[in-house]
């Protein structure tokens, strides 16, 4: 047993921590399953049945209804289950609605940059690109809202979020497109300020991948029915038929075949969330987790937040800086933690500055965040000594 840990000035001897997180799942996607989850607890009656059967459509609609309830989504907004995870949902929105007016794309992390690439290279638009470095936000008050505005509500790879919806004007001419995959179920989102929102079950709900969720406000529906893009649309992107919205998509009639097992898994998570008190319960768990991690960071002078300003710091995908660390050092730390079964998947995103990324969403238990601190000390010391 190596008995090293690190302070800012020197290496001192301590024992390897004796207590490990009970569930060391800190990945930022797919994220930890809800506490108490097991495959045996999933309903299976819909498996092996057509998703277009009465049972299949009933379960899909039930999943949509649970999401609406948990998100406190107004009746003005529609919810559809679509292919391709959050990426597929956001690209569906871009390909079907952009081009009617100018476009502004915001990028302060890798997924925002992905939407810039799509707008420029794939759709051949000429967007106004507004960027900020990792850990920062651009000036949100300077945007031209006569254009459509695309942004990530909570940057999964940077740990930076928008502070609220106050910067989105009520009288905007363009549409607001929010990639909200690490934000829904963790914040009380202002739906009157969001025309298009997308997310995946694999984030705050700890669900399975491959399926995305598309939320459309009334202004987005109006755009879909009154505007036809200049480019051809793949079948999986088509939300309009004969000039009218394909309403069935928002009533459980999916465009392509969904995994009913993934749907049942999402239903389990949503019923678990309902048992917590819904959105308030989910927010409370994420806030407690983020607060516990903030305390760990505050007690260590070698650890910091990539998002230095508290008001724009994520409560879910929390990105940390490590003093003097390069990519190889972070990989060493993450490997040591995984080998010990103390923490899985905590290295930062490959395009982000070298650092750690700890998921603090509602499916993580606060006690496991608290138990992580001494293990970070140990891994830092081991990597330093190596």
PDB file of N, CA, C and O in Angstrom, residues 108-181:
ATOM      1  N   UNK A 108     -19.542  27.607 -26.132  1.00  0.00           N
ATOM      2  CA  UNK A 108     -18.545  27.741 -25.067  1.00  0.00           C
ATOM      3  C   UNK A 108     -18.079  26.363 -24.601  1.00  0.00           C
ATOM      4  O   UNK A 108     -17.444  26.227 -23.577  1.00  0.00           O
ATOM      5  N   UNK A 109     -18.392  25.352 -25.415  1.00  0.00           N
ATOM      6  CA  UNK A 109     -17.905  23.995 -25.153  1.00  0.00           C
ATOM      7  C   UNK A 109     -18.130  23.172 -26.408  1.00  0.00           C
ATOM      8  O   UNK A 109     -18.630  23.671 -27.417  1.00  0.00           O
ATOM      9  N   UNK A 110     -17.772  21.896 -26.383  1.00  0.00           N
ATOM     10  CA  UNK A 110     -17.670  21.107 -27.607  1.00  0.00           C
ATOM     11  C   UNK A 110     -18.998  20.864 -28.305  1.00  0.00           C
ATOM     12  O   UNK A 110     -19.072  20.873 -29.542  1.00  0.00           O
ATOM     13  N   UNK A 111     -20.089  20.669 -27.561  1.00  0.00           N
ATOM     14  CA  UNK A 111     -21.355  20.389 -28.229  1.00  0.00           C
ATOM     15  C   UNK A 111     -21.914  21.638 -28.906  1.00  0.00           C
ATOM     16  O   UNK A 111     -22.487  21.560 -29.993  1.00  0.00           O
ATOM     17  N   UNK A 112     -21.715  22.799 -28.296  1.00  0.00           N
ATOM     18  CA  UNK A 112     -22.079  24.037 -28.963  1.00  0.00           C
ATOM     19  C   UNK A 112     -21.285  24.217 -30.250  1.00  0.00           C
ATOM     20  O   UNK A 112     -21.819  24.663 -31.277  1.00  0.00           O
ATOM     21  N   UNK A 113     -20.009  23.846 -30.215  1.00  0.00           N
ATOM     22  CA  UNK A 113     -19.190  23.908 -31.423  1.00  0.00           C
ATOM     23  C   UNK A 113     -19.709  22.943 -32.485  1.00  0.00           C
ATOM     24  O   UNK A 113     -19.620  23.209 -33.686  1.00  0.00           O
ATOM     25  N   UNK A 114     -20.277  21.820 -32.045  1.00  0.00           N
ATOM     26  CA  UNK A 114     -20.855  20.878 -32.992  1.00  0.00           C
ATOM     27  C   UNK A 114     -22.021  21.472 -33.752  1.00  0.00           C
ATOM     28  O   UNK A 114     -22.173  21.241 -34.966  1.00  0.00           O
ATOM     29  N   UNK A 115     -22.843  22.269 -33.065  1.00  0.00           N
ATOM     30  CA  UNK A 115     -23.974  22.896 -33.743  1.00  0.00           C
ATOM     31  C   UNK A 115     -23.487  23.989 -34.699  1.00  0.00           C
ATOM     32  O   UNK A 115     -24.102  24.214 -35.754  1.00  0.00           O
ATOM     33  N   UNK A 116     -22.376  24.649 -34.361  1.00  0.00           N
ATOM     34  CA  UNK A 116     -21.768  25.611 -35.293  1.00  0.00           C
ATOM     35  C   UNK A 116     -21.354  24.890 -36.570  1.00  0.00           C
ATOM     36  O   UNK A 116     -21.630  25.350 -37.689  1.00  0.00           O
ATOM     37  N   UNK A 117     -20.693  23.749 -36.415  1.00  0.00           N
ATOM     38  CA  UNK A 117     -20.244  22.979 -37.575  1.00  0.00           C
ATOM     39  C   UNK A 117     -21.414  22.560 -38.451  1.00  0.00           C
ATOM     40  O   UNK A 117     -21.364  22.662 -39.680  1.00  0.00           O
ATOM     41  N   UNK A 118     -22.486  22.099 -37.835  1.00  0.00           N
ATOM     42  CA  UNK A 118     -23.665  21.689 -38.605  1.00  0.00           C
ATOM     43  C   UNK A 118     -24.253  22.861 -39.387  1.00  0.00           C
ATOM     44  O   UNK A 118     -24.610  22.728 -40.561  1.00  0.00           O
ATOM     45  N   UNK A 119     -24.357  24.007 -38.717  1.00  0.00           N
ATOM     46  CA  UNK A 119     -24.959  25.173 -39.366  1.00  0.00           C
ATOM     47  C   UNK A 119     -24.112  25.656 -40.534  1.00  0.00           C
ATOM     48  O   UNK A 119     -24.637  26.025 -41.594  1.00  0.00           O
ATOM     49  N   UNK A 120     -22.800  25.629 -40.365  1.00  0.00           N
ATOM     50  CA  UNK A 120     -21.909  26.170 -41.392  1.00  0.00           C
ATOM     51  C   UNK A 120     -21.634  25.170 -42.504  1.00  0.00           C
ATOM     52  O   UNK A 120     -21.828  25.458 -43.691  1.00  0.00           O
ATOM     53  N   UNK A 121     -21.204  23.965 -42.131  1.00  0.00           N
ATOM     54  CA  UNK A 121     -20.715  23.014 -43.128  1.00  0.00           C
ATOM     55  C   UNK A 121     -21.797  22.131 -43.719  1.00  0.00           C
ATOM     56  O   UNK A 121     -21.687  21.696 -44.872  1.00  0.00           O
ATOM     57  N   UNK A 122     -22.817  21.811 -42.949  1.00  0.00           N
ATOM     58  CA  UNK A 122     -23.857  20.910 -43.447  1.00  0.00           C
ATOM     59  C   UNK A 122     -25.034  21.678 -44.053  1.00  0.00           C
ATOM     60  O   UNK A 122     -25.464  21.396 -45.164  1.00  0.00           O
ATOM     61  N   UNK A 123     -25.538  22.664 -43.328  1.00  0.00           N
ATOM     62  CA  UNK A 123     -26.689  23.421 -43.821  1.00  0.00           C
ATOM     63  C   UNK A 123     -26.282  24.620 -44.670  1.00  0.00           C
ATOM     64  O   UNK A 123     -27.144  25.274 -45.276  1.00  0.00           O
ATOM     65  N   UNK A 124     -24.973  24.909 -44.723  1.00  0.00           N
ATOM     66  CA  UNK A 124     -24.438  25.986 -45.560  1.00  0.00           C
ATOM     67  C   UNK A 124     -25.038  27.353 -45.202  1.00  0.00           C
ATOM     68  O   UNK A 124     -25.223  28.207 -46.056  1.00  0.00           O
ATOM     69  N   UNK A 125     -25.358  27.538 -43.938  1.00  0.00           N
ATOM     70  CA  UNK A 125     -25.828  28.832 -43.462  1.00  0.00           C
ATOM     71  C   UNK A 125     -24.614  29.704 -43.134  1.00  0.00           C
ATOM     72  O   UNK A 125     -23.484  29.230 -43.117  1.00  0.00           O
ATOM     73  N   UNK A 126     -24.860  30.952 -42.862  1.00  0.00           N
ATOM     74  CA  UNK A 126     -23.788  31.862 -42.469  1.00  0.00           C
ATOM     75  C   UNK A 126     -24.140  32.467 -41.112  1.00  0.00           C
ATOM     76  O   UNK A 126     -24.502  33.643 -40.999  1.00  0.00           O
ATOM     77  N   UNK A 127     -24.065  31.651 -40.069  1.00  0.00           N
ATOM     78  CA  UNK A 127     -24.491  32.132 -38.755  1.00  0.00           C
ATOM     79  C   UNK A 127     -23.521  33.140 -38.167  1.00  0.00           C
ATOM     80  O   UNK A 127     -22.324  33.163 -38.501  1.00  0.00           O
ATOM     81  N   UNK A 128     -24.038  33.955 -37.275  1.00  0.00           N
ATOM     82  CA  UNK A 128     -23.188  34.774 -36.426  1.00  0.00           C
ATOM     83  C   UNK A 128     -22.748  33.886 -35.267  1.00  0.00           C
ATOM     84  O   UNK A 128     -23.577  33.460 -34.449  1.00  0.00           O
ATOM     85  N   UNK A 129     -21.472  33.577 -35.211  1.00  0.00           N
ATOM     86  CA  UNK A 129     -20.958  32.661 -34.190  1.00  0.00           C
ATOM     87  C   UNK A 129     -20.418  33.467 -33.018  1.00  0.00           C
ATOM     88  O   UNK A 129     -19.527  34.306 -33.184  1.00  0.00           O
ATOM     89  N   UNK A 130     -20.960  33.224 -31.833  1.00  0.00           N
ATOM     90  CA  UNK A 130     -20.541  33.921 -30.624  1.00  0.00           C
ATOM     91  C   UNK A 130     -19.902  32.891 -29.696  1.00  0.00           C
ATOM     92  O   UNK A 130     -20.560  31.952 -29.250  1.00  0.00           O
ATOM     93  N   UNK A 131     -18.616  33.075 -29.421  1.00  0.00           N
ATOM     94  CA  UNK A 131     -17.864  32.063 -28.667  1.00  0.00           C
ATOM     95  C   UNK A 131     -17.359  32.614 -27.341  1.00  0.00           C
ATOM     96  O   UNK A 131     -17.223  33.825 -27.154  1.00  0.00           O
ATOM     97  N   UNK A 132     -17.063  31.680 -26.436  1.00  0.00           N
ATOM     98  CA  UNK A 132     -16.344  31.987 -25.202  1.00  0.00           C
ATOM     99  C   UNK A 132     -15.449  30.798 -24.895  1.00  0.00           C
ATOM    100  O   UNK A 132     -15.692  29.678 -25.359  1.00  0.00           O
ATOM    101  N   UNK A 133     -14.409  31.044 -24.133  1.00  0.00           N
ATOM    102  CA  UNK A 133     -13.494  29.975 -23.747  1.00  0.00           C
ATOM    103  C   UNK A 133     -14.168  29.021 -22.756  1.00  0.00           C
ATOM    104  O   UNK A 133     -15.143  29.376 -22.090  1.00  0.00           O
ATOM    105  N   UNK A 134     -13.640  27.795 -22.664  1.00  0.00           N
ATOM    106  CA  UNK A 134     -14.114  26.852 -21.658  1.00  0.00           C
ATOM    107  C   UNK A 134     -14.053  27.511 -20.279  1.00  0.00           C
ATOM    108  O   UNK A 134     -13.066  28.153 -19.932  1.00  0.00           O
ATOM    109  N   UNK A 135     -15.136  27.364 -19.524  1.00  0.00           N
ATOM    110  CA  UNK A 135     -15.208  27.950 -18.192  1.00  0.00           C
ATOM    111  C   UNK A 135     -15.867  29.317 -18.163  1.00  0.00           C
ATOM    112  O   UNK A 135     -16.074  29.879 -17.089  1.00  0.00           O
ATOM    113  N   UNK A 136     -16.218  29.859 -19.349  1.00  0.00           N
ATOM    114  CA  UNK A 136     -16.805  31.193 -19.410  1.00  0.00           C
ATOM    115  C   UNK A 136     -18.058  31.191 -20.281  1.00  0.00           C
ATOM    116  O   UNK A 136     -18.331  30.242 -21.013  1.00  0.00           O
ATOM    117  N   UNK A 137     -18.821  32.272 -20.190  1.00  0.00           N
ATOM    118  CA  UNK A 137     -19.965  32.514 -21.053  1.00  0.00           C
ATOM    119  C   UNK A 137     -19.703  33.752 -21.903  1.00  0.00           C
ATOM    120  O   UNK A 137     -19.023  34.683 -21.449  1.00  0.00           O
ATOM    121  N   UNK A 138     -20.257  33.801 -23.118  1.00  0.00           N
ATOM    122  CA  UNK A 138     -20.194  35.052 -23.882  1.00  0.00           C
ATOM    123  C   UNK A 138     -21.166  36.071 -23.311  1.00  0.00           C
ATOM    124  O   UNK A 138     -21.936  35.773 -22.389  1.00  0.00           O
ATOM    125  N   UNK A 139     -21.156  37.276 -23.853  1.00  0.00           N
ATOM    126  CA  UNK A 139     -22.070  38.332 -23.419  1.00  0.00           C
ATOM    127  C   UNK A 139     -23.465  38.013 -23.945  1.00  0.00           C
ATOM    128  O   UNK A 139     -23.767  38.209 -25.120  1.00  0.00           O
ATOM    129  N   UNK A 140     -24.333  37.545 -23.062  1.00  0.00           N
ATOM    130  CA  UNK A 140     -25.667  37.119 -23.476  1.00  0.00           C
ATOM    131  C   UNK A 140     -26.594  38.298 -23.748  1.00  0.00           C
ATOM    132  O   UNK A 140     -27.623  38.133 -24.411  1.00  0.00           O
ATOM    133  N   UNK A 141     -26.241  39.468 -23.257  1.00  0.00           N
ATOM    134  CA  UNK A 141     -27.113  40.630 -23.430  1.00  0.00           C
ATOM    135  C   UNK A 141     -26.905  41.333 -24.761  1.00  0.00           C
ATOM    136  O   UNK A 141     -27.632  42.275 -25.085  1.00  0.00           O
ATOM    137  N   UNK A 142     -25.933  40.868 -25.545  1.00  0.00           N
ATOM    138  CA  UNK A 142     -25.619  41.547 -26.802  1.00  0.00           C
ATOM    139  C   UNK A 142     -26.146  40.814 -28.032  1.00  0.00           C
ATOM    140  O   UNK A 142     -25.815  41.176 -29.159  1.00  0.00           O
ATOM    141  N   UNK A 143     -26.982  39.802 -27.827  1.00  0.00           N
ATOM    142  CA  UNK A 143     -27.412  38.958 -28.934  1.00  0.00           C
ATOM    143  C   UNK A 143     -28.507  39.621 -29.761  1.00  0.00           C
ATOM    144  O   UNK A 143     -29.319  40.391 -29.246  1.00  0.00           O
ATOM    145  N   UNK A 144     -28.523  39.276 -31.031  1.00  0.00           N
ATOM    146  CA  UNK A 144     -29.538  39.774 -31.957  1.00  0.00           C
ATOM    147  C   UNK A 144     -30.682  38.767 -32.013  1.00  0.00           C
ATOM    148  O   UNK A 144     -30.586  37.736 -32.661  1.00  0.00           O
ATOM    149  N   UNK A 145     -31.789  39.096 -31.359  1.00  0.00           N
ATOM    150  CA  UNK A 145     -32.913  38.173 -31.286  1.00  0.00           C
ATOM    151  C   UNK A 145     -33.887  38.311 -32.459  1.00  0.00           C
ATOM    152  O   UNK A 145     -34.968  37.720 -32.445  1.00  0.00           O
ATOM    153  N   UNK A 146     -33.479  39.066 -33.492  1.00  0.00           N
ATOM    154  CA  UNK A 146     -34.219  38.964 -34.741  1.00  0.00           C
ATOM    155  C   UNK A 146     -33.812  37.694 -35.478  1.00  0.00           C
ATOM    156  O   UNK A 146     -34.450  37.279 -36.442  1.00  0.00           O
ATOM    157  N   UNK A 147     -32.733  37.056 -34.996  1.00  0.00           N
ATOM    158  CA  UNK A 147     -32.266  35.778 -35.542  1.00  0.00           C
ATOM    159  C   UNK A 147     -32.698  34.632 -34.646  1.00  0.00           C
ATOM    160  O   UNK A 147     -33.070  34.824 -33.482  1.00  0.00           O
ATOM    161  N   UNK A 148     -32.632  33.406 -35.176  1.00  0.00           N
ATOM    162  CA  UNK A 148     -32.774  32.217 -34.338  1.00  0.00           C
ATOM    163  C   UNK A 148     -31.480  32.046 -33.547  1.00  0.00           C
ATOM    164  O   UNK A 148     -30.376  32.221 -34.098  1.00  0.00           O
ATOM    165  N   UNK A 149     -31.588  31.689 -32.265  1.00  0.00           N
ATOM    166  CA  UNK A 149     -30.420  31.586 -31.394  1.00  0.00           C
ATOM    167  C   UNK A 149     -30.296  30.162 -30.862  1.00  0.00           C
ATOM    168  O   UNK A 149     -31.231  29.634 -30.247  1.00  0.00           O
ATOM    169  N   UNK A 150     -29.132  29.552 -31.099  1.00  0.00           N
ATOM    170  CA  UNK A 150     -28.867  28.178 -30.675  1.00  0.00           C
ATOM    171  C   UNK A 150     -27.851  28.185 -29.547  1.00  0.00           C
ATOM    172  O   UNK A 150     -26.801  28.847 -29.652  1.00  0.00           O
ATOM    173  N   UNK A 151     -28.124  27.441 -28.466  1.00  0.00           N
ATOM    174  CA  UNK A 151     -27.195  27.425 -27.331  1.00  0.00           C
ATOM    175  C   UNK A 151     -27.398  26.165 -26.497  1.00  0.00           C
ATOM    176  O   UNK A 151     -28.412  25.484 -26.611  1.00  0.00           O
ATOM    177  N   UNK A 152     -26.415  25.855 -25.684  1.00  0.00           N
ATOM    178  CA  UNK A 152     -26.527  24.775 -24.696  1.00  0.00           C
ATOM    179  C   UNK A 152     -26.899  25.401 -23.354  1.00  0.00           C
ATOM    180  O   UNK A 152     -26.241  26.349 -22.915  1.00  0.00           O
ATOM    181  N   UNK A 153     -27.960  24.878 -22.735  1.00  0.00           N
ATOM    182  CA  UNK A 153     -28.365  25.446 -21.438  1.00  0.00           C
ATOM    183  C   UNK A 153     -27.331  25.116 -20.373  1.00  0.00           C
ATOM    184  O   UNK A 153     -26.996  25.951 -19.532  1.00  0.00           O
ATOM    185  N   UNK A 154     -26.825  23.917 -20.397  1.00  0.00           N
ATOM    186  CA  UNK A 154     -25.834  23.464 -19.422  1.00  0.00           C
ATOM    187  C   UNK A 154     -24.750  22.717 -20.190  1.00  0.00           C
ATOM    188  O   UNK A 154     -24.986  21.625 -20.690  1.00  0.00           O
ATOM    189  N   UNK A 155     -23.593  23.337 -20.321  1.00  0.00           N
ATOM    190  CA  UNK A 155     -22.528  22.729 -21.115  1.00  0.00           C
ATOM    191  C   UNK A 155     -21.932  21.522 -20.427  1.00  0.00           C
ATOM    192  O   UNK A 155     -21.175  21.651 -19.458  1.00  0.00           O
ATOM    193  N   UNK A 156     -22.230  20.334 -20.934  1.00  0.00           N
ATOM    194  CA  UNK A 156     -21.777  19.098 -20.296  1.00  0.00           C
ATOM    195  C   UNK A 156     -20.264  18.999 -20.253  1.00  0.00           C
ATOM    196  O   UNK A 156     -19.695  18.452 -19.304  1.00  0.00           O
ATOM    197  N   UNK A 157     -19.571  19.513 -21.257  1.00  0.00           N
ATOM    198  CA  UNK A 157     -18.117  19.335 -21.326  1.00  0.00           C
ATOM    199  C   UNK A 157     -17.338  20.493 -20.724  1.00  0.00           C
ATOM    200  O   UNK A 157     -16.114  20.419 -20.619  1.00  0.00           O
ATOM    201  N   UNK A 158     -18.039  21.571 -20.342  1.00  0.00           N
ATOM    202  CA  UNK A 158     -17.338  22.725 -19.759  1.00  0.00           C
ATOM    203  C   UNK A 158     -17.772  23.011 -18.325  1.00  0.00           C
ATOM    204  O   UNK A 158     -17.097  23.758 -17.613  1.00  0.00           O
ATOM    205  N   UNK A 159     -18.918  22.458 -17.915  1.00  0.00           N
ATOM    206  CA  UNK A 159     -19.432  22.756 -16.580  1.00  0.00           C
ATOM    207  C   UNK A 159     -19.965  24.162 -16.452  1.00  0.00           C
ATOM    208  O   UNK A 159     -20.085  24.695 -15.345  1.00  0.00           O
ATOM    209  N   UNK A 160     -20.321  24.785 -17.596  1.00  0.00           N
ATOM    210  CA  UNK A 160     -20.843  26.151 -17.603  1.00  0.00           C
ATOM    211  C   UNK A 160     -22.297  26.131 -18.050  1.00  0.00           C
ATOM    212  O   UNK A 160     -22.641  25.479 -19.034  1.00  0.00           O
ATOM    213  N   UNK A 161     -23.147  26.848 -17.341  1.00  0.00           N
ATOM    214  CA  UNK A 161     -24.562  26.935 -17.691  1.00  0.00           C
ATOM    215  C   UNK A 161     -24.968  28.396 -17.818  1.00  0.00           C
ATOM    216  O   UNK A 161     -24.285  29.299 -17.301  1.00  0.00           O
ATOM    217  N   UNK A 162     -26.078  28.622 -18.509  1.00  0.00           N
ATOM    218  CA  UNK A 162     -26.635  29.977 -18.497  1.00  0.00           C
ATOM    219  C   UNK A 162     -27.268  30.197 -17.125  1.00  0.00           C
ATOM    220  O   UNK A 162     -27.758  29.249 -16.500  1.00  0.00           O
ATOM    221  N   UNK A 163     -27.247  31.417 -16.606  1.00  0.00           N
ATOM    222  CA  UNK A 163     -27.693  31.636 -15.229  1.00  0.00           C
ATOM    223  C   UNK A 163     -29.197  31.474 -15.039  1.00  0.00           C
ATOM    224  O   UNK A 163     -29.659  31.060 -13.968  1.00  0.00           O
ATOM    225  N   UNK A 164     -29.973  31.803 -16.083  1.00  0.00           N
ATOM    226  CA  UNK A 164     -31.429  31.772 -16.000  1.00  0.00           C
ATOM    227  C   UNK A 164     -31.978  32.058 -17.395  1.00  0.00           C
ATOM    228  O   UNK A 164     -31.227  31.979 -18.380  1.00  0.00           O
ATOM    229  N   UNK A 165     -33.250  32.417 -17.504  1.00  0.00           N
ATOM    230  CA  UNK A 165     -33.810  32.744 -18.802  1.00  0.00           C
ATOM    231  C   UNK A 165     -34.058  34.225 -19.006  1.00  0.00           C
ATOM    232  O   UNK A 165     -34.673  34.622 -20.002  1.00  0.00           O
ATOM    233  N   UNK A 166     -33.558  35.058 -18.072  1.00  0.00           N
ATOM    234  CA  UNK A 166     -33.831  36.494 -18.149  1.00  0.00           C
ATOM    235  C   UNK A 166     -33.220  37.146 -19.378  1.00  0.00           C
ATOM    236  O   UNK A 166     -33.691  38.182 -19.838  1.00  0.00           O
ATOM    237  N   UNK A 167     -32.182  36.562 -19.924  1.00  0.00           N
ATOM    238  CA  UNK A 167     -31.496  37.131 -21.086  1.00  0.00           C
ATOM    239  C   UNK A 167     -32.230  36.850 -22.396  1.00  0.00           C
ATOM    240  O   UNK A 167     -31.880  37.396 -23.445  1.00  0.00           O
ATOM    241  N   UNK A 168     -33.259  36.004 -22.350  1.00  0.00           N
ATOM    242  CA  UNK A 168     -34.053  35.688 -23.535  1.00  0.00           C
ATOM    243  C   UNK A 168     -35.279  36.587 -23.536  1.00  0.00           C
ATOM    244  O   UNK A 168     -36.130  36.472 -22.642  1.00  0.00           O
ATOM    245  N   UNK A 169     -35.417  37.493 -24.488  1.00  0.00           N
ATOM    246  CA  UNK A 169     -36.538  38.437 -24.456  1.00  0.00           C
ATOM    247  C   UNK A 169     -37.871  37.775 -24.765  1.00  0.00           C
ATOM    248  O   UNK A 169     -37.954  36.862 -25.588  1.00  0.00           O
ATOM    249  N   UNK A 170     -38.912  38.244 -24.102  1.00  0.00           N
ATOM    250  CA  UNK A 170     -40.253  37.711 -24.337  1.00  0.00           C
ATOM    251  C   UNK A 170     -40.746  38.072 -25.734  1.00  0.00           C
ATOM    252  O   UNK A 170     -41.531  37.332 -26.336  1.00  0.00           O
ATOM    253  N   UNK A 171     -40.280  39.222 -26.265  1.00  0.00           N
ATOM    254  CA  UNK A 171     -40.743  39.676 -27.580  1.00  0.00           C
ATOM    255  C   UNK A 171     -39.758  39.319 -28.700  1.00  0.00           C
ATOM    256  O   UNK A 171     -39.691  39.993 -29.721  1.00  0.00           O
ATOM    257  N   UNK A 172     -38.993  38.250 -28.515  1.00  0.00           N
ATOM    258  CA  UNK A 172     -38.014  37.845 -29.530  1.00  0.00           C
ATOM    259  C   UNK A 172     -38.713  37.534 -30.862  1.00  0.00           C
ATOM    260  O   UNK A 172     -39.825  37.007 -30.895  1.00  0.00           O
ATOM    261  N   UNK A 173     -38.050  37.854 -31.942  1.00  0.00           N
ATOM    262  CA  UNK A 173     -38.556  37.530 -33.269  1.00  0.00           C
ATOM    263  C   UNK A 173     -38.110  36.142 -33.695  1.00  0.00           C
ATOM    264  O   UNK A 173     -38.856  35.390 -34.318  1.00  0.00           O
ATOM    265  N   UNK A 174     -36.862  35.807 -33.386  1.00  0.00           N
ATOM    266  CA  UNK A 174     -36.339  34.486 -33.714  1.00  0.00           C
ATOM    267  C   UNK A 174     -36.738  33.455 -32.684  1.00  0.00           C
ATOM    268  O   UNK A 174     -37.351  33.766 -31.653  1.00  0.00           O
ATOM    269  N   UNK A 175     -36.391  32.217 -32.961  1.00  0.00           N
ATOM    270  CA  UNK A 175     -36.668  31.112 -32.042  1.00  0.00           C
ATOM    271  C   UNK A 175     -35.461  30.852 -31.152  1.00  0.00           C
ATOM    272  O   UNK A 175     -34.316  31.019 -31.575  1.00  0.00           O
ATOM    273  N   UNK A 176     -35.715  30.430 -29.929  1.00  0.00           N
ATOM    274  CA  UNK A 176     -34.648  29.989 -29.024  1.00  0.00           C
ATOM    275  C   UNK A 176     -34.559  28.465 -29.081  1.00  0.00           C
ATOM    276  O   UNK A 176     -35.538  27.773 -28.852  1.00  0.00           O
ATOM    277  N   UNK A 177     -33.371  27.970 -29.429  1.00  0.00           N
ATOM    278  CA  UNK A 177     -33.104  26.532 -29.509  1.00  0.00           C
ATOM    279  C   UNK A 177     -32.176  26.158 -28.356  1.00  0.00           C
ATOM    280  O   UNK A 177     -30.999  26.546 -28.358  1.00  0.00           O
ATOM    281  N   UNK A 178     -32.664  25.420 -27.379  1.00  0.00           N
ATOM    282  CA  UNK A 178     -31.867  25.069 -26.206  1.00  0.00           C
ATOM    283  C   UNK A 178     -31.517  23.587 -26.199  1.00  0.00           C
ATOM    284  O   UNK A 178     -32.396  22.734 -26.087  1.00  0.00           O
ATOM    285  N   UNK A 179     -30.231  23.291 -26.361  1.00  0.00           N
ATOM    286  CA  UNK A 179     -29.747  21.944 -26.085  1.00  0.00           C
ATOM    287  C   UNK A 179     -29.677  21.847 -24.560  1.00  0.00           C
ATOM    288  O   UNK A 179     -28.770  22.375 -23.935  1.00  0.00           O
ATOM    289  N   UNK A 180     -30.673  21.180 -23.984  1.00  0.00           N
ATOM    290  CA  UNK A 180     -30.827  21.197 -22.518  1.00  0.00           C
ATOM    291  C   UNK A 180     -30.574  19.835 -21.895  1.00  0.00           C
ATOM    292  O   UNK A 180     -31.105  19.523 -20.830  1.00  0.00           O
ATOM    293  N   UNK A 181     -29.726  19.021 -22.534  1.00  0.00           N
ATOM    294  CA  UNK A 181     -29.642  17.625 -22.119  1.00  0.00           C
ATOM    295  C   UNK A 181     -29.090  17.423 -20.719  1.00  0.00           C
ATOM    296  O   UNK A 181     -29.435  16.459 -20.057  1.00  0.00           O
TER     297      UNK A 181
END
